[in-house]
């Protein structure tokens, strides 16, 4: 099977980018990162890409008069690499419907909650304040609804009595670094797909609305 071409979008430190780089280097993922695109200059994720020998693209969103113009510039830059998969790894921009539709079924994002719970920001604090017993993270296919795409993989973790938002965030990050490379691996192996019905399929079987549950050891 031919390796898949991947473009990763970042806005910051790129820790999930690094997890995917490492998984490719180890042979876990049958793919290559063709480019890393950032909407900010000087972020550490670009250094990670440079160290790994991956081309870097910076398109500053502040240089554009509208989200539509910015997204159009991104699409032009991304499509030059003919990607099979777009990976949002801490990309902190709301994407336009045209952009999302252009990459429908081949764009993944990771969110620090067990979607559909706690879309948006401050998810760790919200889970603690709600008295939840579990929190976690979700890899999902991107749709036009913000953080509303169908889950592919979720990693639930127990909320400890000693947890605060910071400690919970650290443990969720560890889970992210496991399930995001796994999702990319499954997609690149043609095992994970978004069906035309909008349901997520793994090995030809439709997953539950929560996606595949990754239970950590």
PDB file of C-alpha atoms in Angstrom:
ATOM      1  CA  UNK A   1       0.000   0.000   0.000  1.00  0.00           C
ATOM      2  CA  UNK A   2       1.367   3.412  -0.979  1.00  0.00           C
ATOM      3  CA  UNK A   3       2.167   5.715   1.891  1.00  0.00           C
ATOM      4  CA  UNK A   4      -0.239   8.580   2.480  1.00  0.00           C
ATOM      5  CA  UNK A   5       0.679  12.258   2.209  1.00  0.00           C
ATOM      6  CA  UNK A   6      -0.170  14.298   5.311  1.00  0.00           C
ATOM      7  CA  UNK A   7      -0.284  18.044   5.925  1.00  0.00           C
ATOM      8  CA  UNK A   8      -0.350  19.143   9.573  1.00  0.00           C
ATOM      9  CA  UNK A   9      -1.759  22.506  10.685  1.00  0.00           C
ATOM     10  CA  UNK A  10      -0.484  24.058  13.911  1.00  0.00           C
ATOM     11  CA  UNK A  11      -0.573  27.293  15.880  1.00  0.00           C
ATOM     12  CA  UNK A  12       1.727  26.511  18.784  1.00  0.00           C
ATOM     13  CA  UNK A  13       4.188  24.094  20.336  1.00  0.00           C
ATOM     14  CA  UNK A  14       3.175  21.106  18.247  1.00  0.00           C
ATOM     15  CA  UNK A  15       3.341  18.327  20.837  1.00  0.00           C
ATOM     16  CA  UNK A  16       0.787  16.255  18.906  1.00  0.00           C
ATOM     17  CA  UNK A  17       2.752  16.974  15.741  1.00  0.00           C
ATOM     18  CA  UNK A  18       5.807  15.503  17.476  1.00  0.00           C
ATOM     19  CA  UNK A  19       3.856  12.402  18.494  1.00  0.00           C
ATOM     20  CA  UNK A  20       2.890  11.852  14.859  1.00  0.00           C
ATOM     21  CA  UNK A  21       6.450  12.512  13.633  1.00  0.00           C
ATOM     22  CA  UNK A  22       7.714   9.910  16.100  1.00  0.00           C
ATOM     23  CA  UNK A  23       5.065   7.388  15.058  1.00  0.00           C
ATOM     24  CA  UNK A  24       6.035   7.783  11.406  1.00  0.00           C
ATOM     25  CA  UNK A  25       9.719   7.384  12.259  1.00  0.00           C
ATOM     26  CA  UNK A  26       8.982   4.175  14.162  1.00  0.00           C
ATOM     27  CA  UNK A  27       7.055   2.691  11.249  1.00  0.00           C
ATOM     28  CA  UNK A  28       3.691   2.824  13.027  1.00  0.00           C
ATOM     29  CA  UNK A  29       2.188   5.115  10.384  1.00  0.00           C
ATOM     30  CA  UNK A  30       2.392   4.338   6.665  1.00  0.00           C
ATOM     31  CA  UNK A  31       2.603   7.982   5.684  1.00  0.00           C
ATOM     32  CA  UNK A  32       4.804  11.015   5.460  1.00  0.00           C
ATOM     33  CA  UNK A  33       4.245  14.602   6.525  1.00  0.00           C
ATOM     34  CA  UNK A  34       4.562  16.600   3.316  1.00  0.00           C
ATOM     35  CA  UNK A  35       4.373  19.968   5.097  1.00  0.00           C
ATOM     36  CA  UNK A  36       3.585  21.676   8.388  1.00  0.00           C
ATOM     37  CA  UNK A  37       1.555  24.873   8.104  1.00  0.00           C
ATOM     38  CA  UNK A  38       1.299  27.455  10.873  1.00  0.00           C
ATOM     39  CA  UNK A  39      -0.737  30.638  11.054  1.00  0.00           C
ATOM     40  CA  UNK A  40       1.903  32.082  13.413  1.00  0.00           C
ATOM     41  CA  UNK A  41       5.600  32.696  12.963  1.00  0.00           C
ATOM     42  CA  UNK A  42       8.198  31.516  15.443  1.00  0.00           C
ATOM     43  CA  UNK A  43       6.151  28.816  17.175  1.00  0.00           C
ATOM     44  CA  UNK A  44       7.981  25.757  18.491  1.00  0.00           C
ATOM     45  CA  UNK A  45       6.036  23.411  16.246  1.00  0.00           C
ATOM     46  CA  UNK A  46       7.869  24.890  13.257  1.00  0.00           C
ATOM     47  CA  UNK A  47      11.180  24.046  14.934  1.00  0.00           C
ATOM     48  CA  UNK A  48       9.981  20.473  15.408  1.00  0.00           C
ATOM     49  CA  UNK A  49       9.190  20.286  11.690  1.00  0.00           C
ATOM     50  CA  UNK A  50      12.550  21.770  10.718  1.00  0.00           C
ATOM     51  CA  UNK A  51      14.408  19.307  12.927  1.00  0.00           C
ATOM     52  CA  UNK A  52      12.527  16.441  11.253  1.00  0.00           C
ATOM     53  CA  UNK A  53      13.313  17.749   7.775  1.00  0.00           C
ATOM     54  CA  UNK A  54       9.693  18.637   7.026  1.00  0.00           C
ATOM     55  CA  UNK A  55       8.906  21.708   4.886  1.00  0.00           C
ATOM     56  CA  UNK A  56       7.317  24.539   6.836  1.00  0.00           C
ATOM     57  CA  UNK A  57       4.691  26.996   5.619  1.00  0.00           C
ATOM     58  CA  UNK A  58       3.729  30.163   7.508  1.00  0.00           C
ATOM     59  CA  UNK A  59       0.575  32.002   6.466  1.00  0.00           C
ATOM     60  CA  UNK A  60      -0.197  34.781   8.926  1.00  0.00           C
ATOM     61  CA  UNK A  61      -3.956  35.100   9.268  1.00  0.00           C
ATOM     62  CA  UNK A  62      -3.552  38.735  10.302  1.00  0.00           C
ATOM     63  CA  UNK A  63      -2.390  39.581   6.775  1.00  0.00           C
ATOM     64  CA  UNK A  64      -5.839  38.789   5.356  1.00  0.00           C
ATOM     65  CA  UNK A  65      -8.980  40.894   5.367  1.00  0.00           C
ATOM     66  CA  UNK A  66     -11.287  37.928   5.931  1.00  0.00           C
ATOM     67  CA  UNK A  67     -11.354  34.335   7.094  1.00  0.00           C
ATOM     68  CA  UNK A  68     -12.402  33.355   3.584  1.00  0.00           C
ATOM     69  CA  UNK A  69      -9.310  34.936   2.048  1.00  0.00           C
ATOM     70  CA  UNK A  70      -7.038  33.338   4.636  1.00  0.00           C
ATOM     71  CA  UNK A  71      -8.577  29.903   4.137  1.00  0.00           C
ATOM     72  CA  UNK A  72      -8.317  30.246   0.359  1.00  0.00           C
ATOM     73  CA  UNK A  73      -4.589  30.958   0.712  1.00  0.00           C
ATOM     74  CA  UNK A  74      -4.216  27.938   2.977  1.00  0.00           C
ATOM     75  CA  UNK A  75      -6.041  25.682   0.527  1.00  0.00           C
ATOM     76  CA  UNK A  76      -3.754  26.761  -2.291  1.00  0.00           C
ATOM     77  CA  UNK A  77      -0.654  26.037  -0.200  1.00  0.00           C
ATOM     78  CA  UNK A  78      -1.999  22.728   1.120  1.00  0.00           C
ATOM     79  CA  UNK A  79      -3.202  21.433  -2.247  1.00  0.00           C
ATOM     80  CA  UNK A  80       0.255  21.947  -3.736  1.00  0.00           C
ATOM     81  CA  UNK A  81       1.272  18.916  -1.636  1.00  0.00           C
ATOM     82  CA  UNK A  82      -1.655  16.727  -2.803  1.00  0.00           C
ATOM     83  CA  UNK A  83      -2.452  15.501   0.721  1.00  0.00           C
ATOM     84  CA  UNK A  84      -4.505  12.436   1.522  1.00  0.00           C
ATOM     85  CA  UNK A  85      -5.033  13.664   5.082  1.00  0.00           C
ATOM     86  CA  UNK A  86      -5.149  17.027   6.877  1.00  0.00           C
ATOM     87  CA  UNK A  87      -4.310  16.887  10.587  1.00  0.00           C
ATOM     88  CA  UNK A  88      -5.265  19.779  12.863  1.00  0.00           C
ATOM     89  CA  UNK A  89      -2.782  19.695  15.737  1.00  0.00           C
ATOM     90  CA  UNK A  90      -3.488  22.673  17.943  1.00  0.00           C
ATOM     91  CA  UNK A  91      -4.588  24.855  15.036  1.00  0.00           C
ATOM     92  CA  UNK A  92      -6.399  27.707  16.745  1.00  0.00           C
ATOM     93  CA  UNK A  93      -8.465  29.121  13.912  1.00  0.00           C
ATOM     94  CA  UNK A  94     -12.131  28.552  13.126  1.00  0.00           C
ATOM     95  CA  UNK A  95     -12.299  27.173   9.591  1.00  0.00           C
ATOM     96  CA  UNK A  96     -14.753  28.388   6.978  1.00  0.00           C
ATOM     97  CA  UNK A  97     -17.401  26.034   5.566  1.00  0.00           C
ATOM     98  CA  UNK A  98     -15.712  26.111   2.150  1.00  0.00           C
ATOM     99  CA  UNK A  99     -12.427  24.933   3.661  1.00  0.00           C
ATOM    100  CA  UNK A 100     -14.101  22.151   5.623  1.00  0.00           C
ATOM    101  CA  UNK A 101     -16.094  20.941   2.629  1.00  0.00           C
ATOM    102  CA  UNK A 102     -12.971  20.959   0.462  1.00  0.00           C
ATOM    103  CA  UNK A 103     -11.325  18.392   2.777  1.00  0.00           C
ATOM    104  CA  UNK A 104     -14.475  16.559   3.873  1.00  0.00           C
ATOM    105  CA  UNK A 105     -13.697  13.048   5.064  1.00  0.00           C
ATOM    106  CA  UNK A 106      -9.938  13.585   5.121  1.00  0.00           C
ATOM    107  CA  UNK A 107      -9.440  16.077   7.925  1.00  0.00           C
ATOM    108  CA  UNK A 108      -8.961  15.091  11.584  1.00  0.00           C
ATOM    109  CA  UNK A 109      -8.880  17.166  14.756  1.00  0.00           C
ATOM    110  CA  UNK A 110      -8.251  16.331  18.404  1.00  0.00           C
ATOM    111  CA  UNK A 111     -10.244  17.921  21.213  1.00  0.00           C
ATOM    112  CA  UNK A 112      -9.537  17.719  24.966  1.00  0.00           C
ATOM    113  CA  UNK A 113     -12.871  16.318  26.091  1.00  0.00           C
ATOM    114  CA  UNK A 114     -15.120  13.335  25.540  1.00  0.00           C
ATOM    115  CA  UNK A 115     -17.205  14.913  22.797  1.00  0.00           C
ATOM    116  CA  UNK A 116     -19.974  15.909  22.565  1.00  0.00           C
ATOM    117  CA  UNK A 117     -19.245  17.123  26.097  1.00  0.00           C
ATOM    118  CA  UNK A 118     -17.407  20.418  26.541  1.00  0.00           C
ATOM    119  CA  UNK A 119     -16.938  21.814  23.093  1.00  0.00           C
ATOM    120  CA  UNK A 120     -14.770  24.917  23.069  1.00  0.00           C
ATOM    121  CA  UNK A 121     -12.247  25.997  25.689  1.00  0.00           C
ATOM    122  CA  UNK A 122     -11.395  25.318  29.357  1.00  0.00           C
ATOM    123  CA  UNK A 123     -12.603  21.761  29.086  1.00  0.00           C
ATOM    124  CA  UNK A 124     -10.580  20.415  32.030  1.00  0.00           C
ATOM    125  CA  UNK A 125     -11.894  22.983  34.492  1.00  0.00           C
ATOM    126  CA  UNK A 126     -15.438  22.526  33.225  1.00  0.00           C
ATOM    127  CA  UNK A 127     -15.256  18.756  33.717  1.00  0.00           C
ATOM    128  CA  UNK A 128     -13.993  19.164  37.295  1.00  0.00           C
ATOM    129  CA  UNK A 129     -16.551  21.826  38.170  1.00  0.00           C
ATOM    130  CA  UNK A 130     -19.339  19.615  36.803  1.00  0.00           C
ATOM    131  CA  UNK A 131     -18.271  16.825  39.166  1.00  0.00           C
ATOM    132  CA  UNK A 132     -17.586  14.398  36.328  1.00  0.00           C
ATOM    133  CA  UNK A 133     -15.903  11.105  37.164  1.00  0.00           C
ATOM    134  CA  UNK A 134     -14.278  10.879  33.724  1.00  0.00           C
ATOM    135  CA  UNK A 135     -12.707  13.234  31.242  1.00  0.00           C
ATOM    136  CA  UNK A 136     -10.495  12.559  28.239  1.00  0.00           C
ATOM    137  CA  UNK A 137      -9.910  13.446  24.610  1.00  0.00           C
ATOM    138  CA  UNK A 138     -11.441  12.758  21.225  1.00  0.00           C
ATOM    139  CA  UNK A 139     -10.066  12.458  17.709  1.00  0.00           C
ATOM    140  CA  UNK A 140     -12.869  13.371  15.329  1.00  0.00           C
ATOM    141  CA  UNK A 141     -13.479  14.031  11.670  1.00  0.00           C
ATOM    142  CA  UNK A 142     -13.934  17.732  11.027  1.00  0.00           C
ATOM    143  CA  UNK A 143     -17.320  19.030   9.914  1.00  0.00           C
ATOM    144  CA  UNK A 144     -18.735  22.521   9.636  1.00  0.00           C
ATOM    145  CA  UNK A 145     -19.950  22.389  13.252  1.00  0.00           C
ATOM    146  CA  UNK A 146     -17.175  23.529  15.602  1.00  0.00           C
ATOM    147  CA  UNK A 147     -15.947  20.509  17.595  1.00  0.00           C
ATOM    148  CA  UNK A 148     -19.044  18.747  16.301  1.00  0.00           C
ATOM    149  CA  UNK A 149     -17.651  16.214  13.850  1.00  0.00           C
ATOM    150  CA  UNK A 150     -18.222  12.505  14.496  1.00  0.00           C
ATOM    151  CA  UNK A 151     -15.741  10.934  16.937  1.00  0.00           C
ATOM    152  CA  UNK A 152     -13.280   8.353  15.635  1.00  0.00           C
ATOM    153  CA  UNK A 153     -11.344   7.517  18.814  1.00  0.00           C
ATOM    154  CA  UNK A 154     -11.856   8.550  22.425  1.00  0.00           C
ATOM    155  CA  UNK A 155      -9.551   8.029  25.391  1.00  0.00           C
ATOM    156  CA  UNK A 156     -11.457   8.259  28.689  1.00  0.00           C
ATOM    157  CA  UNK A 157      -9.460   8.898  31.844  1.00  0.00           C
ATOM    158  CA  UNK A 158     -10.628   8.955  35.448  1.00  0.00           C
ATOM    159  CA  UNK A 159     -10.726  12.294  37.226  1.00  0.00           C
ATOM    160  CA  UNK A 160      -8.864  11.913  40.509  1.00  0.00           C
ATOM    161  CA  UNK A 161      -9.894  13.560  43.750  1.00  0.00           C
ATOM    162  CA  UNK A 162      -6.511  15.308  43.744  1.00  0.00           C
ATOM    163  CA  UNK A 163      -6.862  16.661  40.207  1.00  0.00           C
ATOM    164  CA  UNK A 164      -6.946  20.315  39.365  1.00  0.00           C
ATOM    165  CA  UNK A 165      -7.252  21.695  35.840  1.00  0.00           C
ATOM    166  CA  UNK A 166      -3.482  21.642  35.306  1.00  0.00           C
ATOM    167  CA  UNK A 167      -2.872  18.069  36.449  1.00  0.00           C
ATOM    168  CA  UNK A 168      -5.878  16.844  34.489  1.00  0.00           C
ATOM    169  CA  UNK A 169      -4.642  18.664  31.402  1.00  0.00           C
ATOM    170  CA  UNK A 170      -1.245  16.962  31.669  1.00  0.00           C
ATOM    171  CA  UNK A 171      -2.804  13.498  31.799  1.00  0.00           C
ATOM    172  CA  UNK A 172      -5.142  14.300  28.910  1.00  0.00           C
ATOM    173  CA  UNK A 173      -2.133  15.448  26.874  1.00  0.00           C
ATOM    174  CA  UNK A 174      -0.490  12.057  27.444  1.00  0.00           C
ATOM    175  CA  UNK A 175      -3.639  10.371  26.143  1.00  0.00           C
ATOM    176  CA  UNK A 176      -3.712  12.693  23.116  1.00  0.00           C
ATOM    177  CA  UNK A 177      -0.193  11.634  22.174  1.00  0.00           C
ATOM    178  CA  UNK A 178      -1.392   8.025  22.022  1.00  0.00           C
ATOM    179  CA  UNK A 179      -4.697   8.263  20.209  1.00  0.00           C
ATOM    180  CA  UNK A 180      -3.801  10.881  17.589  1.00  0.00           C
ATOM    181  CA  UNK A 181      -0.998   8.803  16.055  1.00  0.00           C
ATOM    182  CA  UNK A 182      -3.313   5.781  16.279  1.00  0.00           C
ATOM    183  CA  UNK A 183      -6.050   7.590  14.352  1.00  0.00           C
ATOM    184  CA  UNK A 184      -3.570   8.717  11.703  1.00  0.00           C
ATOM    185  CA  UNK A 185      -2.212   5.151  11.498  1.00  0.00           C
ATOM    186  CA  UNK A 186      -5.695   3.709  10.937  1.00  0.00           C
ATOM    187  CA  UNK A 187      -6.592   6.346   8.348  1.00  0.00           C
ATOM    188  CA  UNK A 188      -3.360   5.820   6.425  1.00  0.00           C
ATOM    189  CA  UNK A 189      -4.003   2.067   6.422  1.00  0.00           C
ATOM    190  CA  UNK A 190      -7.467   2.692   4.868  1.00  0.00           C
ATOM    191  CA  UNK A 191      -9.068   1.217   7.977  1.00  0.00           C
ATOM    192  CA  UNK A 192     -10.663   4.400   9.353  1.00  0.00           C
ATOM    193  CA  UNK A 193     -13.126   6.266   7.142  1.00  0.00           C
ATOM    194  CA  UNK A 194     -15.947   8.770   7.231  1.00  0.00           C
ATOM    195  CA  UNK A 195     -18.857   7.229   5.326  1.00  0.00           C
ATOM    196  CA  UNK A 196     -21.109   9.280   3.058  1.00  0.00           C
ATOM    197  CA  UNK A 197     -23.816   8.792   5.698  1.00  0.00           C
ATOM    198  CA  UNK A 198     -21.685  10.788   8.146  1.00  0.00           C
ATOM    199  CA  UNK A 199     -20.904   7.759  10.302  1.00  0.00           C
ATOM    200  CA  UNK A 200     -17.352   6.718  11.139  1.00  0.00           C
ATOM    201  CA  UNK A 201     -16.305   3.252  10.025  1.00  0.00           C
ATOM    202  CA  UNK A 202     -13.427   1.132  11.316  1.00  0.00           C
ATOM    203  CA  UNK A 203     -12.520  -1.949   9.282  1.00  0.00           C
ATOM    204  CA  UNK A 204     -15.821  -1.638   7.452  1.00  0.00           C
ATOM    205  CA  UNK A 205     -17.988  -1.602  10.588  1.00  0.00           C
ATOM    206  CA  UNK A 206     -19.862   1.485  11.750  1.00  0.00           C
ATOM    207  CA  UNK A 207     -18.697   2.763  15.129  1.00  0.00           C
ATOM    208  CA  UNK A 208     -20.977   3.961  17.901  1.00  0.00           C
ATOM    209  CA  UNK A 209     -21.499   7.735  18.178  1.00  0.00           C
ATOM    210  CA  UNK A 210     -18.688   7.826  20.774  1.00  0.00           C
ATOM    211  CA  UNK A 211     -16.187   6.227  18.371  1.00  0.00           C
ATOM    212  CA  UNK A 212     -13.624   3.584  19.253  1.00  0.00           C
ATOM    213  CA  UNK A 213     -12.850   3.648  22.972  1.00  0.00           C
ATOM    214  CA  UNK A 214      -9.122   3.518  23.662  1.00  0.00           C
ATOM    215  CA  UNK A 215      -8.609   2.132  27.158  1.00  0.00           C
ATOM    216  CA  UNK A 216      -5.206   3.045  28.564  1.00  0.00           C
ATOM    217  CA  UNK A 217      -3.165   0.459  30.401  1.00  0.00           C
TER     218      UNK A 217
END
